[in-house]
Amino acid sequence: MSGLSVQDVNVRYGARRVIEGLSLPELHAGEVTVLAGPNAAGKSTLLRAIAQLAPYQGRIALGDEDLARLPANRRAKVVGFMPQTLPSASTLIVLESVIAALRAGGQLGIHDAESRVMAVLERLGIADLALERLEQLSGGQRQMVSLAQAIVRDPRLLLLDEPTSALDLARQVRLLAELRRLAAEGRVVIAVLHDLGLAARWADRIVVLEHGRLHASGAPEQVLTPAMLAQVYGVEARVERCSMGRLTVMIDAERA
């Protein structure tokens, strides 16, 4: 299974360099990778660069395919992107919005498109929302619809920007468990998460960014350390195992 390669990537916004000379170890298919780091570390910017939604210098490739060189319709089939929020003012119903996302990757008959979309909505547990207007949905419901739009074309690379931010606890578990299943089917899955407790529980790999550079990359137990939390996040913290043996992160205080 082909992985994602990020080599010597630089991103500027005007005169400000947001990501500088960033190279990552290969991000493997079959794994969930979490991008972590404090605010303004470059997480969302990197995700948008990988999705080819932000201009950059360097090379980002999925297997042997340079994503910047792919035709738009080919890239739409290969890459699925879930933004932080969907526009709330849309008059489309959920079914129409996900069909539109599906057909962005190529032509598909309306009957086949509806069947495929309903299967995805069923998979995510939101089939009951199919005929609801996006503008009438809660923020959490819109996030689940956004995930449906991202996966409906069956992409090899799935990118998610703060996918749990508007979800209640049950929906968080459902979404993150679904990401694990999607990865297990052979995809590269990369998500920006602020909640390090969720990252510790669900990620195979955590990539920590600091000021647009790579600070650490590895399994959660390798990356989530009191020393890293002190240096990167500026907090005094403990990293321990709970009664079920799962890694937990407990923040005690801001560093003086």
PDB file of C-alpha atoms in Angstrom, residues 21 23-24 34 79 84 125-126 161 163 169 191 212 245 253:
ATOM      1  CA  GLY A  21      11.566  23.187   5.070  1.00  0.00           C
ATOM      2  CA  SER A  23       9.853  16.891   5.602  1.00  0.00           C
ATOM      3  CA  LEU A  24       7.981  14.046   7.261  1.00  0.00           C
ATOM      4  CA  VAL A  34      -2.798  13.004  13.850  1.00  0.00           C
ATOM      5  CA  VAL A  79      -7.951  12.936  -2.218  1.00  0.00           C
ATOM      6  CA  GLN A  84     -13.370  22.490   9.765  1.00  0.00           C
ATOM      7  CA  GLY A 125     -25.348   6.757  10.890  1.00  0.00           C
ATOM      8  CA  ILE A 126     -26.879   9.884   9.343  1.00  0.00           C
ATOM      9  CA  ASP A 161      -9.307  19.418   9.745  1.00  0.00           C
ATOM     10  CA  PRO A 163     -13.223  16.729  12.581  1.00  0.00           C
ATOM     11  CA  LEU A 169     -18.907  12.607  22.986  1.00  0.00           C
ATOM     12  CA  ALA A 191      -6.479  14.441  10.937  1.00  0.00           C
ATOM     13  CA  GLY A 212       5.981  25.369  11.065  1.00  0.00           C
ATOM     14  CA  GLY A 245      -3.872   0.323  29.866  1.00  0.00           C
ATOM     15  CA  ALA A 253      -0.623  23.674  35.158  1.00  0.00           C
TER      16      ALA A 253
END
